[in-house]
Amino acid sequence: MARIVVIGAGLGAMAAAARLAVAGHRVTVYERGPTYGGAVGRFERDGFAFDTGPGLLHLPAVYRDLFVKTGREPLEECVALTQVDPASRHVFADGTRVDLPNASRAGTVAALDAALGAGAGARWGDFLVRAREAWDRTRRPLLEEPLPADPAPPAREPYPALRPGLLRRPTTTLAQVGARELRDPRLAALLDAYAWSYGFDPATAPASAAVLPYMEQTFGSWYVGGGLRALADAVYERCLKRRVAFVFDTPVEDVLEKDGRAVGVRLAGGETVEADHVVSGAPVPALYRDHVVAWERGDDRPRFQPLGTSRVTVCLALRGAREADAVHRAVVHAQGERPTVTVLRPDDPALRPDPDHEAVTVTSTVRTAQERDWRSFAGRMVEAAGRVVPELRERLLWQHVRTPEDVRRDTGVAEVPGPALAGAAGRLLPADNRSPLPGLWFAGGWSHPGGGLAHAGMSGALVAGFIVEGAEFRGSQ
């Protein structure tokens, strides 16, 4: 039985902790904040509750597997899962609206044809066929297997872009895919919105980002009753049942090293804790920025995604009941100075004080390098949300704005990591689970397979597998 210290109590870290505890190891989690969940947070006030991180789950199979492997109670006995249908309503700059069904290729094609004109659905459907090729080529190496020692294969572009004209440069970015293959500014905006929702700028994101809409439209969008915070609650409870120990409000200030290997951690206040392995679920950039892991040169640090994007979230407490034809998720596309926003309106009694009120969450992806008047920006977000929430201003009781600085306070970094993407010369591959320091492992959103709520759970599974089969992998570090 090994002694294992886990840094941070995010979803990926807790997934690793639960799996390691089931394997018979003694696991203690040290979390610098007062609670668990990492980016999967909750804001509550006056009987209203809001998810402050992701609002939907797109690969529930990952958490089904976690719950099967760590106990007798399956996921559905611990949380209520429902498919969101329609998956999303899109409102384009010209006023065109389209409702896309959940996990129905034929339904999506028909909806796009009806809203955007004959042929639009076929072009989107043909694009998804090519996106599936990219998915098939990258699913196993990016989501299910350890990162290869040679990063060249996943660094190659897997998306089979249509051949450009003789005088055109080859298609390399998602924005080029939209312009050249979809040939409708609204379809291009639809594609761009998927990229932005995961933190990628379509102008620089590789064509392989086509897997993002493919993944959502193929495997569906799911809502967790009580909000995604309820999933964090369930994973935490599973950890407790597996006798994982949690210590909150206790930052880890240093990973201890002896004979070239991690041998424990030093806590704030100077206490040291010995360990056979250290698993860090903290953001990889923060570990090295704060010298929790020692490094002297830039090449001592592992690779991690340089996305440079974060999110602004506006929590809206509204008087009046949610209208009968409201949809769970709406995307209002940019128009003038109004940004693209995602509006979540779950019909969930657990999130509102009574049936005569509604809790609405509005989010927008922003670049962290830009200085903004966040109050003014939030006002434009609310204005955009008013296109899908009737009489929003008249119904508004109060609003609460969360900026990238709030993300930094809660997670340690302002940026929000995206899923691993192939292509782009490998720059969008996350950190390997095997850190440069033997005995130290990376789990969670900033590590392989990383990025996104579901992927964090995959990361925890990989790390647990490495440690359980330590003799097999230790020599490869």
Short mmCIF file of C-alpha atoms in Angstrom, two decimals:
data_model
loop_
_atom_site.label_atom_id
_atom_site.label_comp_id
_atom_site.label_asym_id
_atom_site.label_seq_id
_atom_site.Cartn_x
_atom_site.Cartn_y
_atom_site.Cartn_z
CA MET A 1 0.00 0.00 0.00
CA ALA A 2 1.53 3.29 -1.12
CA ARG A 3 1.17 6.66 0.59
CA ILE A 4 -0.18 9.11 -1.97
CA VAL A 5 -0.60 12.86 -1.62
CA VAL A 6 -2.97 14.59 -4.02
CA ILE A 7 -2.63 18.35 -4.55
CA GLY A 8 -6.00 19.99 -5.18
CA ALA A 9 -9.58 18.70 -5.06
CA GLY A 10 -10.75 19.35 -8.62
CA LEU A 11 -12.70 16.71 -10.54
CA GLY A 12 -9.65 15.13 -12.15
CA ALA A 13 -7.74 15.00 -8.86
CA MET A 14 -10.69 13.46 -7.02
CA ALA A 15 -11.19 10.92 -9.82
CA ALA A 16 -7.55 9.86 -9.44
CA ALA A 17 -7.88 9.76 -5.65
CA ALA A 18 -10.96 7.52 -5.74
CA ARG A 19 -9.38 5.07 -8.18
CA LEU A 20 -6.13 4.92 -6.20
CA ALA A 21 -8.00 4.34 -2.93
CA VAL A 22 -9.93 1.45 -4.49
CA ALA A 23 -6.58 -0.05 -5.51
CA GLY A 24 -5.63 -0.16 -1.83
CA HIS A 25 -3.47 2.95 -1.47
CA ARG A 26 -3.68 5.47 1.37
CA VAL A 27 -4.68 8.77 -0.21
CA THR A 28 -4.78 12.25 1.30
CA VAL A 29 -5.97 15.30 -0.65
CA TYR A 30 -4.70 18.77 0.27
CA GLU A 31 -6.83 21.60 -1.12
CA ARG A 32 -5.81 25.24 -0.78
CA GLY A 33 -9.42 26.44 -0.76
CA PRO A 34 -12.36 25.77 1.57
CA THR A 35 -14.12 23.26 -0.68
CA TYR A 36 -13.75 20.70 -3.46
CA GLY A 37 -14.65 20.84 -7.15
CA GLY A 38 -12.04 23.22 -8.55
CA ALA A 39 -13.55 25.00 -11.54
CA VAL A 40 -16.90 23.26 -10.93
CA GLY A 41 -18.13 25.86 -8.47
CA ARG A 42 -21.42 27.17 -7.15
CA PHE A 43 -22.71 30.65 -6.30
CA GLU A 44 -25.76 30.89 -4.03
CA ARG A 45 -27.78 33.84 -2.82
CA ASP A 46 -31.39 34.45 -1.71
CA GLY A 47 -32.47 30.92 -2.66
CA PHE A 48 -30.91 31.12 -6.16
CA ALA A 49 -28.04 28.82 -7.17
CA PHE A 50 -25.75 28.97 -10.21
CA ASP A 51 -22.99 26.79 -11.61
CA THR A 52 -19.93 29.02 -11.96
CA GLY A 53 -18.06 26.56 -14.17
CA PRO A 54 -19.36 24.22 -16.88
CA GLY A 55 -23.12 23.85 -17.08
CA LEU A 56 -23.50 20.71 -19.20
CA LEU A 57 -21.85 17.30 -19.45
CA HIS A 58 -20.96 15.96 -22.90
CA LEU A 59 -19.29 12.60 -22.20
CA PRO A 60 -21.15 11.06 -19.25
CA ALA A 61 -19.62 7.68 -20.10
CA VAL A 62 -16.39 8.85 -18.45
CA TYR A 63 -18.12 9.32 -15.09
CA ARG A 64 -20.19 6.19 -15.52
CA ASP A 65 -16.91 4.31 -15.80
CA LEU A 66 -15.48 6.10 -12.74
CA PHE A 67 -18.47 5.14 -10.59
CA VAL A 68 -18.49 1.55 -11.83
CA LYS A 69 -14.77 1.18 -11.08
CA THR A 70 -14.94 2.77 -7.61
CA GLY A 71 -18.09 1.35 -6.02
CA ARG A 72 -21.35 -0.48 -6.32
CA GLU A 73 -23.60 2.52 -6.94
CA PRO A 74 -23.64 3.52 -10.63
CA LEU A 75 -23.59 7.16 -11.63
CA GLU A 76 -27.34 7.34 -12.23
CA GLU A 77 -28.00 6.29 -8.62
CA CYS A 78 -25.88 9.21 -7.40
CA VAL A 79 -27.02 12.01 -9.71
CA ALA A 80 -29.98 12.62 -12.02
CA LEU A 81 -28.92 12.81 -15.69
CA THR A 82 -31.22 14.10 -18.44
CA GLN A 83 -30.52 14.81 -22.09
CA VAL A 84 -31.01 18.43 -23.08
CA ASP A 85 -33.34 18.68 -26.08
CA PRO A 86 -33.02 20.79 -28.08
CA ALA A 87 -29.30 20.74 -27.44
CA SER A 88 -29.08 24.44 -28.22
CA ARG A 89 -30.89 27.35 -29.80
CA HIS A 90 -28.71 29.61 -31.96
CA VAL A 91 -29.61 33.22 -32.64
CA PHE A 92 -27.44 34.69 -35.39
CA ALA A 93 -26.51 38.33 -35.94
CA ASP A 94 -29.12 38.70 -38.70
CA GLY A 95 -31.90 37.44 -36.40
CA THR A 96 -32.10 33.94 -37.87
CA ARG A 97 -32.87 31.30 -35.26
CA VAL A 98 -32.38 27.55 -35.31
CA ASP A 99 -32.94 24.86 -32.68
CA LEU A 100 -30.50 21.96 -32.98
CA PRO A 101 -31.72 18.62 -31.61
CA ASN A 102 -29.71 16.53 -29.20
CA ALA A 103 -27.53 13.85 -30.83
CA SER A 104 -29.51 13.63 -34.08
CA ARG A 105 -27.54 14.10 -37.31
CA ALA A 106 -30.64 13.89 -39.49
CA GLY A 107 -32.55 16.26 -37.22
CA THR A 108 -29.70 18.79 -37.30
CA VAL A 109 -29.51 18.67 -41.09
CA ALA A 110 -33.25 19.21 -41.37
CA ALA A 111 -33.25 22.07 -38.84
CA LEU A 112 -30.42 23.89 -40.65
CA ASP A 113 -32.12 23.48 -44.02
CA ALA A 114 -35.36 24.87 -42.64
CA ALA A 115 -33.72 27.85 -40.95
CA LEU A 116 -30.85 28.72 -43.30
CA GLY A 117 -32.07 27.45 -46.65
CA ALA A 118 -31.80 24.28 -48.71
CA GLY A 119 -28.28 22.90 -48.83
CA ALA A 120 -27.12 24.36 -45.53
CA GLY A 121 -27.83 21.13 -43.68
CA ALA A 122 -26.04 19.03 -46.29
CA ARG A 123 -22.92 21.20 -46.07
CA TRP A 124 -22.92 20.90 -42.29
CA GLY A 125 -23.52 17.14 -42.53
CA ASP A 126 -20.64 16.71 -44.98
CA PHE A 127 -18.42 18.72 -42.65
CA LEU A 128 -19.33 16.41 -39.75
CA VAL A 129 -18.33 13.39 -41.86
CA ARG A 130 -14.87 14.90 -42.22
CA ALA A 131 -14.86 15.83 -38.55
CA ARG A 132 -15.58 12.20 -37.74
CA GLU A 133 -12.42 11.21 -39.60
CA ALA A 134 -10.44 13.58 -37.39
CA TRP A 135 -12.19 12.15 -34.31
CA ASP A 136 -11.45 8.56 -35.32
CA ARG A 137 -7.79 9.40 -35.85
CA THR A 138 -7.33 11.21 -32.54
CA ARG A 139 -9.80 9.72 -30.04
CA ARG A 140 -7.54 6.96 -28.74
CA PRO A 141 -4.18 8.81 -28.66
CA LEU A 142 -5.66 11.99 -27.20
CA LEU A 143 -8.33 10.67 -24.85
CA GLU A 144 -7.68 7.05 -23.94
CA GLU A 145 -3.94 6.36 -24.13
CA PRO A 146 -0.82 7.89 -22.57
CA LEU A 147 0.84 10.61 -24.60
CA PRO A 148 3.37 8.94 -26.88
CA ALA A 149 7.08 9.49 -26.32
CA ASP A 150 7.24 10.87 -29.86
CA PRO A 151 4.84 13.86 -30.04
CA ALA A 152 5.13 14.12 -33.83
CA PRO A 153 2.07 11.95 -34.73
CA PRO A 154 -0.51 13.89 -32.67
CA ALA A 155 1.13 17.14 -33.80
CA ARG A 156 0.08 16.41 -37.38
CA GLU A 157 -3.24 17.78 -38.63
CA PRO A 158 -5.83 14.95 -38.77
CA TYR A 159 -8.71 16.88 -40.35
CA PRO A 160 -9.17 15.97 -44.06
CA ALA A 161 -9.84 19.48 -45.34
CA LEU A 162 -11.23 19.93 -48.83
CA ARG A 163 -8.56 20.85 -51.34
CA PRO A 164 -8.24 24.62 -51.69
CA GLY A 165 -8.16 26.41 -55.01
CA LEU A 166 -4.92 26.61 -56.98
CA LEU A 167 -4.11 30.08 -55.68
CA ARG A 168 -5.20 29.47 -52.11
CA ARG A 169 -3.06 28.46 -49.20
CA PRO A 170 -3.88 25.08 -47.61
CA THR A 171 -6.61 25.03 -44.98
CA THR A 172 -4.96 25.09 -41.55
CA THR A 173 -7.39 26.84 -39.18
CA LEU A 174 -10.96 26.25 -38.11
CA ALA A 175 -11.97 29.69 -39.42
CA GLN A 176 -10.72 28.67 -42.86
CA VAL A 177 -12.74 25.46 -42.65
CA GLY A 178 -15.86 27.49 -41.95
CA ALA A 179 -15.29 29.99 -44.74
CA ARG A 180 -14.25 27.51 -47.43
CA GLU A 181 -16.36 24.46 -46.65
CA LEU A 182 -19.55 25.79 -45.06
CA ARG A 183 -19.95 28.85 -47.34
CA ASP A 184 -22.55 30.59 -45.21
CA PRO A 185 -21.60 33.17 -42.56
CA ARG A 186 -24.19 31.73 -40.20
CA LEU A 187 -22.83 28.19 -40.50
CA ALA A 188 -19.33 29.60 -40.05
CA ALA A 189 -20.54 31.44 -36.94
CA LEU A 190 -22.07 28.19 -35.65
CA LEU A 191 -18.71 26.45 -36.05
CA ASP A 192 -16.84 29.37 -34.47
CA ALA A 193 -19.14 29.29 -31.43
CA TYR A 194 -18.15 25.71 -30.64
CA ALA A 195 -14.47 26.71 -30.69
CA TRP A 196 -15.00 29.80 -28.53
CA SER A 197 -17.04 27.82 -25.98
CA TYR A 198 -13.98 25.67 -25.32
CA GLY A 199 -11.62 28.65 -25.21
CA PHE A 200 -10.20 28.44 -28.74
CA ASP A 201 -9.97 31.36 -31.16
CA PRO A 202 -11.19 29.99 -34.52
CA ALA A 203 -8.69 32.21 -36.33
CA THR A 204 -5.80 30.33 -34.74
CA ALA A 205 -7.37 27.01 -33.69
CA PRO A 206 -6.30 24.11 -35.93
CA ALA A 207 -8.76 22.49 -38.30
CA SER A 208 -8.80 19.52 -35.90
CA ALA A 209 -11.04 21.60 -33.62
CA ALA A 210 -13.79 20.28 -35.89
CA VAL A 211 -14.01 17.39 -33.41
CA LEU A 212 -15.67 19.72 -30.87
CA PRO A 213 -19.05 20.07 -32.64
CA TYR A 214 -18.78 16.46 -33.77
CA MET A 215 -18.38 15.28 -30.18
CA GLU A 216 -21.34 17.29 -28.88
CA GLN A 217 -23.66 16.47 -31.77
CA THR A 218 -22.78 12.77 -31.70
CA PHE A 219 -22.71 11.97 -27.97
CA GLY A 220 -25.20 14.58 -26.82
CA SER A 221 -25.48 17.16 -24.07
CA TRP A 222 -26.57 16.14 -20.57
CA TYR A 223 -27.76 18.07 -17.55
CA VAL A 224 -27.07 16.98 -14.00
CA GLY A 225 -29.99 17.61 -11.66
CA GLY A 226 -29.07 20.34 -9.19
CA GLY A 227 -26.40 21.62 -11.58
CA LEU A 228 -22.98 20.23 -12.33
CA ARG A 229 -21.94 21.06 -8.81
CA ALA A 230 -24.03 18.01 -7.87
CA LEU A 231 -21.60 15.87 -9.88
CA ALA A 232 -18.70 17.29 -7.86
CA ASP A 233 -20.68 16.47 -4.70
CA ALA A 234 -21.14 12.88 -5.89
CA VAL A 235 -17.46 12.38 -6.73
CA TYR A 236 -16.47 13.84 -3.35
CA GLU A 237 -18.87 11.48 -1.56
CA ARG A 238 -17.47 8.56 -3.54
CA CYS A 239 -13.97 9.54 -2.39
CA LEU A 240 -15.11 9.63 1.24
CA LYS A 241 -16.66 6.18 0.91
CA ARG A 242 -13.33 4.92 -0.39
CA ARG A 243 -11.66 6.46 2.70
CA VAL A 244 -9.85 9.25 0.89
CA ALA A 245 -8.87 11.92 3.45
CA PHE A 246 -9.38 15.61 2.63
CA VAL A 247 -7.59 18.56 4.23
CA PHE A 248 -9.03 21.94 3.18
CA ASP A 249 -7.64 25.47 3.49
CA THR A 250 -4.16 23.97 3.29
CA PRO A 251 -1.99 25.07 0.36
CA VAL A 252 0.92 22.92 -0.77
CA GLU A 253 3.94 25.19 -1.10
CA ASP A 254 6.58 22.75 -2.29
CA VAL A 255 6.98 19.27 -3.74
CA LEU A 256 9.84 17.63 -1.85
CA GLU A 257 12.57 15.93 -3.85
CA LYS A 258 15.20 13.40 -2.82
CA ASP A 259 17.62 11.54 -5.06
CA GLY A 260 15.86 12.93 -8.12
CA ARG A 261 12.37 11.79 -7.12
CA ALA A 262 9.29 13.34 -5.47
CA VAL A 263 9.05 12.09 -1.88
CA GLY A 264 6.33 14.28 -0.37
CA VAL A 265 5.14 17.85 0.03
CA ARG A 266 5.66 20.84 2.29
CA LEU A 267 2.46 22.55 3.43
CA ALA A 268 1.87 26.19 4.20
CA GLY A 269 3.22 26.72 7.70
CA GLY A 270 6.18 24.40 7.17
CA GLU A 271 4.75 20.96 7.93
CA THR A 272 6.08 18.21 5.65
CA VAL A 273 4.18 15.10 4.54
CA GLU A 274 6.04 12.08 3.19
CA ALA A 275 4.62 10.21 0.20
CA ASP A 276 5.53 7.47 -2.24
CA HIS A 277 3.78 9.37 -5.04
CA VAL A 278 2.47 12.91 -5.43
CA VAL A 279 -0.45 13.57 -7.77
CA SER A 280 -1.07 17.20 -8.66
CA GLY A 281 -4.48 18.27 -9.86
CA ALA A 282 -3.47 21.93 -9.61
CA PRO A 283 -3.02 23.89 -12.85
CA VAL A 284 0.39 23.02 -14.28
CA PRO A 285 1.22 26.69 -15.07
CA ALA A 286 0.61 27.67 -11.45
CA LEU A 287 2.82 24.87 -10.10
CA TYR A 288 5.80 26.22 -11.98
CA ARG A 289 4.91 29.90 -11.67
CA ASP A 290 4.78 29.58 -7.89
CA HIS A 291 7.79 27.22 -7.75
CA VAL A 292 5.75 24.51 -6.04
CA VAL A 293 7.78 22.31 -8.39
CA ALA A 294 11.41 23.39 -8.64
CA TRP A 295 12.76 24.53 -12.00
CA GLU A 296 15.63 26.69 -13.16
CA ARG A 297 15.28 26.90 -16.94
CA GLY A 298 12.32 27.08 -19.27
CA ASP A 299 13.13 23.66 -20.71
CA ASP A 300 12.75 22.19 -17.21
CA ARG A 301 9.03 22.90 -17.40
CA PRO A 302 6.54 20.60 -19.15
CA ARG A 303 4.45 21.75 -22.07
CA PHE A 304 0.99 23.10 -21.36
CA GLN A 305 -1.65 24.81 -23.46
CA PRO A 306 -1.06 28.56 -23.98
CA LEU A 307 -4.70 29.40 -24.70
CA GLY A 308 -4.80 32.81 -23.06
CA THR A 309 -8.58 32.77 -22.69
CA SER A 310 -10.94 32.79 -19.73
CA ARG A 311 -14.63 33.32 -19.06
CA VAL A 312 -16.91 36.00 -17.75
CA THR A 313 -20.04 34.68 -16.05
CA VAL A 314 -23.11 36.72 -15.15
CA CYS A 315 -25.56 35.12 -12.70
CA LEU A 316 -29.05 36.58 -13.13
CA ALA A 317 -31.79 36.30 -10.49
CA LEU A 318 -35.12 36.90 -12.24
CA ARG A 319 -38.66 37.36 -10.98
CA GLY A 320 -41.33 35.55 -12.94
CA ALA A 321 -41.58 31.95 -14.09
CA ARG A 322 -39.60 30.51 -16.99
CA GLU A 323 -41.79 30.53 -20.10
CA ALA A 324 -43.03 27.16 -21.35
CA ASP A 325 -41.14 27.25 -24.67
CA ALA A 326 -37.79 28.32 -23.17
CA VAL A 327 -34.78 26.16 -24.07
CA HIS A 328 -32.07 25.03 -21.68
CA ARG A 329 -29.17 26.43 -23.71
CA ALA A 330 -29.14 29.29 -26.19
CA VAL A 331 -26.16 30.77 -28.03
CA VAL A 332 -26.58 34.40 -29.07
CA HIS A 333 -23.97 35.21 -31.68
CA ALA A 334 -21.97 38.42 -31.69
CA GLN A 335 -23.54 41.54 -33.14
CA GLY A 336 -21.66 44.83 -33.15
CA GLU A 337 -20.20 45.39 -29.69
CA ARG A 338 -22.32 42.62 -28.18
CA PRO A 339 -20.23 39.48 -27.64
CA THR A 340 -21.24 35.91 -28.33
CA VAL A 341 -22.87 34.57 -25.17
CA THR A 342 -24.21 31.26 -23.98
CA VAL A 343 -27.41 31.49 -21.95
CA LEU A 344 -28.28 28.58 -19.66
CA ARG A 345 -31.82 28.37 -18.32
CA PRO A 346 -32.22 24.99 -16.59
CA ASP A 347 -35.76 24.17 -15.51
CA ASP A 348 -34.56 22.95 -12.13
CA PRO A 349 -36.42 23.67 -8.87
CA ALA A 350 -33.16 23.17 -6.95
CA LEU A 351 -31.75 26.38 -8.44
CA ARG A 352 -34.54 28.83 -7.62
CA PRO A 353 -36.40 29.85 -4.47
CA ASP A 354 -39.85 29.00 -5.88
CA PRO A 355 -41.68 28.51 -9.22
CA ASP A 356 -42.20 32.27 -9.58
CA HIS A 357 -38.48 32.94 -10.05
CA GLU A 358 -35.73 31.83 -12.43
CA ALA A 359 -31.95 31.46 -12.24
CA VAL A 360 -30.16 32.25 -15.53
CA THR A 361 -26.43 31.98 -16.23
CA VAL A 362 -24.78 33.92 -19.07
CA THR A 363 -21.17 33.21 -20.10
CA SER A 364 -18.72 34.59 -22.64
CA THR A 365 -15.16 33.61 -23.54
CA VAL A 366 -12.64 36.46 -23.34
CA ARG A 367 -8.92 36.91 -23.91
CA THR A 368 -7.05 37.28 -20.64
CA ALA A 369 -4.50 39.70 -22.12
CA GLN A 370 -7.14 42.34 -22.83
CA GLU A 371 -7.90 44.99 -20.22
CA ARG A 372 -11.64 45.45 -19.93
CA ASP A 373 -14.24 47.35 -18.02
CA TRP A 374 -15.90 44.18 -16.81
CA ARG A 375 -19.01 45.99 -15.59
CA SER A 376 -19.59 47.45 -19.04
CA PHE A 377 -18.80 44.12 -20.70
CA ALA A 378 -21.26 42.31 -18.43
CA GLY A 379 -23.89 44.87 -19.42
CA ARG A 380 -23.40 43.98 -23.08
CA MET A 381 -23.63 40.29 -22.20
CA VAL A 382 -26.97 40.86 -20.47
CA GLU A 383 -28.16 42.90 -23.44
CA ALA A 384 -27.32 39.98 -25.74
CA ALA A 385 -29.08 37.53 -23.42
CA GLY A 386 -32.19 39.67 -23.69
CA ARG A 387 -32.62 38.35 -27.24
CA VAL A 388 -33.62 34.95 -25.81
CA VAL A 389 -34.97 35.86 -22.35
CA PRO A 390 -38.19 37.87 -22.70
CA GLU A 391 -38.40 41.08 -20.61
CA LEU A 392 -35.07 40.30 -19.01
CA ARG A 393 -34.38 43.83 -17.77
CA GLU A 394 -37.85 44.19 -16.29
CA ARG A 395 -37.56 40.83 -14.51
CA LEU A 396 -34.04 41.35 -13.15
CA LEU A 397 -33.79 41.32 -9.34
CA TRP A 398 -29.99 41.34 -9.15
CA GLN A 399 -26.94 40.12 -10.96
CA HIS A 400 -23.56 38.77 -9.89
CA VAL A 401 -20.55 39.07 -12.22
CA ARG A 402 -17.58 36.69 -12.16
CA THR A 403 -14.48 37.78 -14.07
CA PRO A 404 -11.17 36.06 -14.95
CA GLU A 405 -9.84 37.34 -11.63
CA ASP A 406 -12.48 35.26 -9.85
CA VAL A 407 -11.38 32.25 -11.90
CA ARG A 408 -7.79 32.94 -10.81
CA ARG A 409 -8.83 33.18 -7.16
CA ASP A 410 -10.72 29.88 -7.27
CA THR A 411 -8.34 27.78 -9.40
CA GLY A 412 -4.94 29.49 -9.24
CA VAL A 413 -4.88 30.70 -12.85
CA ALA A 414 -7.18 32.99 -14.83
CA GLU A 415 -7.08 30.82 -17.95
CA VAL A 416 -9.50 27.97 -18.57
CA PRO A 417 -7.86 24.93 -20.25
CA GLY A 418 -9.31 23.52 -23.43
CA PRO A 419 -9.50 19.91 -24.65
CA ALA A 420 -6.41 18.38 -26.21
CA LEU A 421 -6.29 19.03 -29.96
CA ALA A 422 -4.08 17.44 -32.59
CA GLY A 423 -2.30 19.51 -35.21
CA ALA A 424 -1.00 23.02 -34.55
CA ALA A 425 2.54 21.59 -34.35
CA GLY A 426 1.60 20.08 -30.99
CA ARG A 427 1.11 23.37 -29.15
CA LEU A 428 -2.43 22.43 -28.03
CA LEU A 429 -1.39 19.15 -26.45
CA PRO A 430 -1.60 19.39 -22.64
CA ALA A 431 1.05 18.37 -20.15
CA ASP A 432 1.93 14.70 -19.99
CA ASN A 433 0.60 12.90 -16.91
CA ARG A 434 4.21 11.85 -16.25
CA SER A 435 5.92 14.97 -15.00
CA PRO A 436 9.63 15.65 -15.55
CA LEU A 437 10.16 14.69 -11.88
CA PRO A 438 9.76 10.94 -11.22
CA GLY A 439 7.15 10.25 -8.57
CA LEU A 440 5.15 13.39 -9.45
CA TRP A 441 2.10 12.98 -11.68
CA PHE A 442 -0.25 15.48 -13.29
CA ALA A 443 -4.03 15.02 -13.34
CA GLY A 444 -6.97 17.29 -14.17
CA GLY A 445 -7.83 19.84 -16.81
CA TRP A 446 -4.27 21.01 -17.54
CA SER A 447 -2.89 17.53 -18.14
CA HIS A 448 -3.42 14.73 -20.62
CA PRO A 449 -6.11 14.11 -21.74
CA GLY A 450 -7.13 17.29 -19.92
CA GLY A 451 -9.46 20.15 -20.67
CA GLY A 452 -13.17 19.95 -20.03
CA LEU A 453 -15.22 18.35 -17.30
CA ALA A 454 -15.35 14.85 -18.80
CA HIS A 455 -11.74 14.84 -19.91
CA ALA A 456 -10.58 15.65 -16.38
CA GLY A 457 -12.11 12.36 -15.28
CA MET A 458 -10.15 10.57 -18.00
CA SER A 459 -6.98 12.21 -16.72
CA GLY A 460 -7.61 10.82 -13.26
CA ALA A 461 -8.06 7.33 -14.70
CA LEU A 462 -4.77 7.50 -16.59
CA VAL A 463 -2.81 8.69 -13.56
CA ALA A 464 -4.29 5.95 -11.38
CA GLY A 465 -3.34 3.42 -14.03
CA PHE A 466 0.24 4.69 -14.13
CA ILE A 467 0.67 4.41 -10.37
CA VAL A 468 -1.08 1.06 -9.97
CA GLU A 469 1.13 -0.33 -12.73
CA GLY A 470 4.12 1.65 -11.45
CA ALA A 471 6.74 -0.93 -12.23
CA GLU A 472 5.72 -0.85 -15.88
CA PHE A 473 5.80 2.93 -16.33
CA ARG A 474 8.37 4.16 -13.82
CA GLY A 475 11.28 3.40 -16.10
CA SER A 476 9.79 5.48 -18.91
CA GLN A 477 9.86 8.73 -16.94
#
